[in-house]
PDB file of C-alpha atoms in Angstrom:
ATOM      1  CA  GLU J   8      -8.510   2.905  11.859  1.00 92.00           C
ATOM      2  CA  MET J   9      -7.104  -0.547  12.512  1.00 93.00           C
ATOM      3  CA  GLY J  10      -9.377  -1.046  15.516  1.00 91.00           C
ATOM      4  CA  ALA J  11     -12.439   0.214  13.646  1.00 93.00           C
ATOM      5  CA  ALA J  12     -11.683  -2.155  10.757  1.00 95.00           C
ATOM      6  CA  LEU J  13     -11.253  -5.064  13.154  1.00 94.00           C
ATOM      7  CA  MET J  14     -14.511  -4.367  14.979  1.00 93.00           C
ATOM      8  CA  ARG J  15     -16.463  -3.949  11.728  1.00 95.00           C
ATOM      9  CA  SER J  16     -15.167  -7.103  10.087  1.00 95.00           C
ATOM     10  CA  SER J  17     -14.973  -9.506  13.044  1.00 94.00           C
ATOM     11  CA  PHE J  18     -17.426 -12.350  13.471  1.00 93.00           C
ATOM     12  CA  SER J  19     -17.531 -12.806  17.245  1.00 92.00           C
ATOM     13  CA  PRO J  20     -19.251 -10.673  19.886  1.00 89.00           C
ATOM     14  CA  ASN J  21     -16.001 -10.693  21.886  1.00 87.00           C
ATOM     15  CA  ILE J  22     -14.333  -8.490  19.303  1.00 89.00           C
ATOM     16  CA  ARG J  23     -17.233  -6.776  17.560  1.00 88.00           C
ATOM     17  CA  GLU J  24     -19.336  -5.857  20.612  1.00 87.00           C
ATOM     18  CA  ARG J  25     -17.166  -6.271  23.722  1.00 86.00           C
ATOM     19  CA  ARG J  26     -14.238  -4.653  21.892  1.00 89.00           C
ATOM     20  CA  ASP J  27     -11.746  -7.002  23.477  1.00 88.00           C
ATOM     21  CA  LEU J  28      -8.950  -5.970  21.118  1.00 92.00           C
ATOM     22  CA  SER J  29      -5.989  -3.648  20.784  1.00 92.00           C
ATOM     23  CA  CYS J  30      -3.972  -2.207  17.891  1.00 94.00           C
ATOM     24  CA  ALA J  31      -0.624  -0.429  17.776  1.00 94.00           C
ATOM     25  CA  LEU J  32       2.271   0.740  15.592  1.00 95.00           C
ATOM     26  CA  PHE J  33       5.904  -0.195  16.294  1.00 96.00           C
ATOM     27  CA  ASP J  34       9.286   0.936  15.007  1.00 97.00           C
ATOM     28  CA  ALA J  35      11.783  -1.405  13.344  1.00 97.00           C
ATOM     29  CA  ASN J  36      13.080  -2.535  16.751  1.00 97.00           C
ATOM     30  CA  GLY J  37       9.656  -3.411  18.137  1.00 96.00           C
ATOM     31  CA  ARG J  38       9.216  -0.295  20.278  1.00 96.00           C
ATOM     32  CA  MET J  39       5.632   0.936  20.432  1.00 94.00           C
ATOM     33  CA  ILE J  40       5.330   4.376  18.814  1.00 93.00           C
ATOM     34  CA  GLY J  41       1.563   4.670  18.486  1.00 88.00           C
ATOM     35  CA  GLN J  42      -1.430   3.003  20.050  1.00 84.00           C
ATOM     36  CA  ALA J  43      -5.177   3.179  19.922  1.00 79.00           C
ATOM     37  CA  ALA J  44      -7.315   3.756  23.007  1.00 70.00           C
ATOM     38  CA  HIS J  45      -7.848   0.054  23.581  1.00 69.00           C
ATOM     39  CA  LEU J  46      -7.109  -2.404  26.402  1.00 63.00           C
ATOM     40  CA  PRO J  47      -4.097  -1.516  28.570  1.00 64.00           C
ATOM     41  CA  VAL J  48      -3.379  -5.161  29.471  1.00 65.00           C
ATOM     42  CA  HIS J  49      -2.993  -5.958  25.779  1.00 66.00           C
ATOM     43  CA  LEU J  50      -0.932  -2.895  24.992  1.00 74.00           C
ATOM     44  CA  GLY J  51       1.386  -3.444  27.941  1.00 77.00           C
ATOM     45  CA  ALA J  52       2.350  -6.932  26.766  1.00 86.00           C
ATOM     46  CA  THR J  53       2.149  -6.531  22.987  1.00 90.00           C
ATOM     47  CA  PRO J  54       5.631  -4.983  22.541  1.00 93.00           C
ATOM     48  CA  MET J  55       7.175  -8.186  23.875  1.00 94.00           C
ATOM     49  CA  SER J  56       5.117 -10.228  21.382  1.00 95.00           C
ATOM     50  CA  VAL J  57       6.200  -7.964  18.528  1.00 97.00           C
ATOM     51  CA  ARG J  58       9.867  -8.259  19.505  1.00 97.00           C
ATOM     52  CA  THR J  59       9.457 -12.043  19.747  1.00 97.00           C
ATOM     53  CA  ALA J  60       7.911 -12.137  16.262  1.00 98.00           C
ATOM     54  CA  ILE J  61      10.729  -9.972  14.851  1.00 98.00           C
ATOM     55  CA  ARG J  62      13.382 -12.146  16.485  1.00 97.00           C
ATOM     56  CA  SER J  63      11.757 -15.457  15.492  1.00 97.00           C
ATOM     57  CA  CYS J  64      10.528 -14.868  11.947  1.00 97.00           C
ATOM     58  CA  GLU J  65      12.176 -13.115   9.048  1.00 97.00           C
ATOM     59  CA  MET J  66       9.322 -11.003   7.705  1.00 98.00           C
ATOM     60  CA  GLU J  67       8.843  -9.456   4.320  1.00 96.00           C
ATOM     61  CA  ALA J  68       6.033  -7.436   2.766  1.00 96.00           C
ATOM     62  CA  GLY J  69       2.725  -9.297   2.920  1.00 97.00           C
ATOM     63  CA  ASP J  70       3.687 -11.574   5.829  1.00 98.00           C
ATOM     64  CA  VAL J  71       1.674 -11.929   9.032  1.00 98.00           C
ATOM     65  CA  VAL J  72       3.006 -13.664  12.132  1.00 98.00           C
ATOM     66  CA  LEU J  73       0.532 -15.218  14.577  1.00 98.00           C
ATOM     67  CA  LEU J  74       1.362 -15.909  18.231  1.00 97.00           C
ATOM     68  CA  ASN J  75      -0.262 -16.164  21.649  1.00 96.00           C
ATOM     69  CA  ASP J  76       2.429 -17.687  23.865  1.00 94.00           C
ATOM     70  CA  PRO J  77       2.162 -16.185  27.373  1.00 92.00           C
ATOM     71  CA  TYR J  78       5.869 -16.935  27.895  1.00 92.00           C
ATOM     72  CA  ASP J  79       6.767 -14.661  24.975  1.00 89.00           C
ATOM     73  CA  GLY J  80       4.586 -11.586  25.435  1.00 85.00           C
ATOM     74  CA  GLY J  81       1.127 -13.090  25.244  1.00 85.00           C
ATOM     75  CA  THR J  82      -1.404 -12.406  27.971  1.00 86.00           C
ATOM     76  CA  HIS J  83      -3.459 -15.601  27.966  1.00 88.00           C
ATOM     77  CA  LEU J  84      -4.049 -18.145  25.217  1.00 92.00           C
ATOM     78  CA  PRO J  85      -7.362 -16.750  23.863  1.00 92.00           C
ATOM     79  CA  ASP J  86      -5.612 -13.450  23.066  1.00 94.00           C
ATOM     80  CA  LEU J  87      -4.228 -14.031  19.568  1.00 96.00           C
ATOM     81  CA  SER J  88      -1.727 -11.491  18.239  1.00 97.00           C
ATOM     82  CA  LEU J  89      -0.976 -10.768  14.593  1.00 98.00           C
ATOM     83  CA  VAL J  90       2.177  -8.855  13.613  1.00 98.00           C
ATOM     84  CA  SER J  91       2.799  -7.457  10.121  1.00 98.00           C
ATOM     85  CA  PRO J  92       5.849  -5.652   8.734  1.00 98.00           C
ATOM     86  CA  VAL J  93       5.584  -2.293   6.995  1.00 97.00           C
ATOM     87  CA  VAL J  94       8.062  -2.353   4.120  1.00 95.00           C
ATOM     88  CA  LEU J  95       8.134   0.999   2.373  1.00 92.00           C
ATOM     89  CA  PRO J  96       8.320   1.266  -1.430  1.00 89.00           C
ATOM     90  CA  GLY J  97      11.890   0.951  -2.655  1.00 90.00           C
ATOM     91  CA  GLU J  98      13.071  -0.667   0.597  1.00 93.00           C
ATOM     92  CA  SER J  99      13.635  -4.318   1.432  1.00 92.00           C
ATOM     93  CA  GLU J 100      13.626  -4.296   5.246  1.00 95.00           C
ATOM     94  CA  PRO J 101      10.638  -3.485   7.458  1.00 97.00           C
ATOM     95  CA  ARG J 102      10.706   0.097   8.689  1.00 96.00           C
ATOM     96  CA  TYR J 103       7.722  -0.378  11.013  1.00 97.00           C
ATOM     97  CA  TYR J 104       5.413  -3.095  12.270  1.00 98.00           C
ATOM     98  CA  VAL J 105       1.706  -3.045  12.976  1.00 97.00           C
ATOM     99  CA  ALA J 106       0.111  -5.449  15.409  1.00 96.00           C
ATOM    100  CA  ASN J 107      -3.218  -6.270  16.901  1.00 96.00           C
ATOM    101  CA  ARG J 108      -4.363  -8.560  19.658  1.00 95.00           C
ATOM    102  CA  ALA J 109      -7.912  -9.849  19.969  1.00 95.00           C
ATOM    103  CA  HIS J 110      -9.632 -12.134  22.449  1.00 94.00           C
ATOM    104  CA  HIS J 111     -11.033 -15.202  20.695  1.00 94.00           C
ATOM    105  CA  ALA J 112     -13.946 -17.069  22.222  1.00 91.00           C
ATOM    106  CA  ASP J 113     -12.034 -20.348  22.114  1.00 91.00           C
ATOM    107  CA  VAL J 114      -8.598 -21.687  21.234  1.00 93.00           C
ATOM    108  CA  GLY J 115      -9.186 -25.321  22.088  1.00 90.00           C
ATOM    109  CA  GLY J 116      -8.380 -26.811  25.454  1.00 85.00           C
ATOM    110  CA  ALA J 117     -10.372 -28.845  27.919  1.00 82.00           C
ATOM    111  CA  ALA J 118     -13.384 -26.536  28.204  1.00 80.00           C
ATOM    112  CA  PRO J 119     -15.253 -24.167  25.895  1.00 78.00           C
ATOM    113  CA  GLY J 120     -13.934 -20.649  26.154  1.00 73.00           C
ATOM    114  CA  SER J 121     -10.375 -21.811  26.893  1.00 70.00           C
ATOM    115  CA  MET J 122     -10.658 -20.351  30.383  1.00 70.00           C
ATOM    116  CA  ALA J 123     -11.340 -23.456  32.492  1.00 71.00           C
ATOM    117  CA  PRO J 124      -9.387 -24.131  35.650  1.00 78.00           C
ATOM    118  CA  ALA J 125      -6.419 -26.022  34.240  1.00 79.00           C
ATOM    119  CA  ALA J 126      -3.448 -27.641  35.915  1.00 82.00           C
ATOM    120  CA  ASP J 127      -1.115 -26.008  33.384  1.00 84.00           C
ATOM    121  CA  VAL J 128      -1.109 -23.864  30.250  1.00 85.00           C
ATOM    122  CA  HIS J 129      -1.669 -26.873  27.994  1.00 82.00           C
ATOM    123  CA  GLY J 130      -5.138 -27.425  29.442  1.00 84.00           C
ATOM    124  CA  GLU J 131      -6.174 -23.944  28.335  1.00 86.00           C
ATOM    125  CA  GLY J 132      -5.824 -24.517  24.601  1.00 91.00           C
ATOM    126  CA  LEU J 133      -3.340 -24.124  21.774  1.00 94.00           C
ATOM    127  CA  ARG J 134      -0.119 -22.345  22.639  1.00 95.00           C
ATOM    128  CA  ILE J 135       1.076 -20.837  19.367  1.00 97.00           C
ATOM    129  CA  PRO J 136       4.723 -19.807  18.953  1.00 96.00           C
ATOM    130  CA  PRO J 137       5.508 -17.124  16.345  1.00 97.00           C
ATOM    131  CA  THR J 138       4.276 -18.690  13.110  1.00 97.00           C
ATOM    132  CA  LYS J 139       3.611 -17.206   9.672  1.00 98.00           C
ATOM    133  CA  LEU J 140      -0.123 -17.328   9.127  1.00 98.00           C
ATOM    134  CA  VAL J 141       0.303 -15.346   5.903  1.00 98.00           C
ATOM    135  CA  ARG J 142       3.312 -15.485   3.544  1.00 98.00           C
ATOM    136  CA  ARG J 143       3.666 -12.751   0.914  1.00 96.00           C
ATOM    137  CA  GLY J 144      -0.065 -12.070   1.039  1.00 97.00           C
ATOM    138  CA  GLU J 145      -1.213 -15.711   0.861  1.00 98.00           C
ATOM    139  CA  VAL J 146      -2.865 -17.423   3.826  1.00 98.00           C
ATOM    140  CA  ASN J 147      -1.039 -20.566   4.934  1.00 98.00           C
ATOM    141  CA  ARG J 148      -4.161 -22.759   4.576  1.00 97.00           C
ATOM    142  CA  GLU J 149      -2.517 -25.862   6.057  1.00 98.00           C
ATOM    143  CA  LEU J 150      -1.608 -24.027   9.247  1.00 97.00           C
ATOM    144  CA  LEU J 151      -5.037 -22.423   9.409  1.00 98.00           C
ATOM    145  CA  GLU J 152      -6.721 -25.831   9.037  1.00 98.00           C
ATOM    146  CA  VAL J 153      -4.617 -27.283  11.880  1.00 97.00           C
ATOM    147  CA  LEU J 154      -5.557 -24.368  14.122  1.00 97.00           C
ATOM    148  CA  LEU J 155      -9.254 -24.512  13.249  1.00 97.00           C
ATOM    149  CA  ALA J 156      -9.405 -28.302  13.736  1.00 97.00           C
ATOM    150  CA  ASN J 157      -8.494 -27.696  17.387  1.00 94.00           C
ATOM    151  CA  MET J 158     -10.999 -24.913  18.054  1.00 94.00           C
ATOM    152  CA  ARG J 159     -14.711 -24.930  18.701  1.00 92.00           C
ATOM    153  CA  VAL J 160     -16.769 -22.889  16.209  1.00 94.00           C
ATOM    154  CA  PRO J 161     -13.997 -22.883  13.583  1.00 96.00           C
ATOM    155  CA  ARG J 162     -15.827 -20.628  11.098  1.00 96.00           C
ATOM    156  CA  GLU J 163     -16.057 -17.864  13.705  1.00 96.00           C
ATOM    157  CA  ARG J 164     -12.372 -18.272  14.597  1.00 96.00           C
ATOM    158  CA  GLU J 165     -11.419 -18.115  10.916  1.00 97.00           C
ATOM    159  CA  GLY J 166     -13.538 -15.007  10.420  1.00 97.00           C
ATOM    160  CA  ASP J 167     -11.922 -13.282  13.387  1.00 97.00           C
ATOM    161  CA  LEU J 168      -8.389 -14.201  12.287  1.00 98.00           C
ATOM    162  CA  LEU J 169      -9.079 -12.873   8.793  1.00 97.00           C
ATOM    163  CA  ALA J 170     -10.551  -9.715  10.357  1.00 97.00           C
ATOM    164  CA  GLN J 171      -7.319  -9.278  12.317  1.00 98.00           C
ATOM    165  CA  TRP J 172      -5.322  -9.694   9.113  1.00 98.00           C
ATOM    166  CA  SER J 173      -7.540  -7.093   7.460  1.00 97.00           C
ATOM    167  CA  ALA J 174      -6.945  -4.652  10.325  1.00 97.00           C
ATOM    168  CA  ASN J 175      -3.181  -5.070   9.934  1.00 97.00           C
ATOM    169  CA  ARG J 176      -3.471  -4.447   6.194  1.00 97.00           C
ATOM    170  CA  VAL J 177      -5.213  -1.151   6.994  1.00 96.00           C
ATOM    171  CA  GLY J 178      -2.332  -0.241   9.317  1.00 95.00           C
ATOM    172  CA  VAL J 179       0.334  -1.170   6.758  1.00 96.00           C
ATOM    173  CA  GLU J 180      -1.395   0.844   4.048  1.00 92.00           C
ATOM    174  CA  ARG J 181      -1.949   3.921   6.226  1.00 86.00           C
ATOM    175  CA  ARG J 182       1.616   3.933   7.547  1.00 78.00           C
ATOM    176  CA  SER J 183       3.037   3.553   4.034  1.00 73.00           C
ATOM    177  CA  LEU J 184       0.850   6.416   2.778  1.00 75.00           C
ATOM    178  CA  ALA J 185       1.805   8.654   5.702  1.00 72.00           C
ATOM    179  CA  VAL J 186       5.526   8.168   5.083  1.00 72.00           C
ATOM    180  CA  ALA J 187       5.115   8.642   1.321  1.00 61.00           C
ATOM    181  CA  SER J 188       3.153  11.881   1.774  1.00 63.00           C
ATOM    182  CA  ARG J 189       5.897  13.297   4.023  1.00 65.00           C
ATOM    183  CA  ARG J 190       8.519  12.477   1.360  1.00 61.00           C
ATOM    184  CA  VAL J 191       6.513  14.405  -1.260  1.00 53.00           C
ATOM    185  CA  GLN J 192       6.164  17.522   0.868  1.00 54.00           C
TER     186      GLN J 192
END
């Protein structure tokens, strides 16, 4: 459901048509416990990104951490990952995490597409450490504006990032409902 939501709501052909994305569910320690039939290269590296996000950012309900750093679980800079905690009703700590990774058409850098031959990672575009893009359900507009100012076609990038956030919200909601329904039975 997360992947379908991301494909339906994304702006770019990379995500909507090429389906260059992946979604998964993680336990409280960042171990993958469920994945969609998406890209293996994403899914192989995403657990490290999720653990990095957990270690680097204290997350509460409604938060979303953005990262793409290839030295901390990212694949390459255009693959932006969003990690969201699943905090169950009546609890204060995340019980699960949902995450998705999607290939953006550009994240800055020397050449369009962020895939030019570069002497180092900095020539490829923005390297984003774990950073809260959303705090308690509110987009950090200042951070988003800094990111978009460094990317070509900023409206498309914004649309894709918001689509990724939407996909994570679907995952959080579904996981919370699944746990709640088991408690009732």
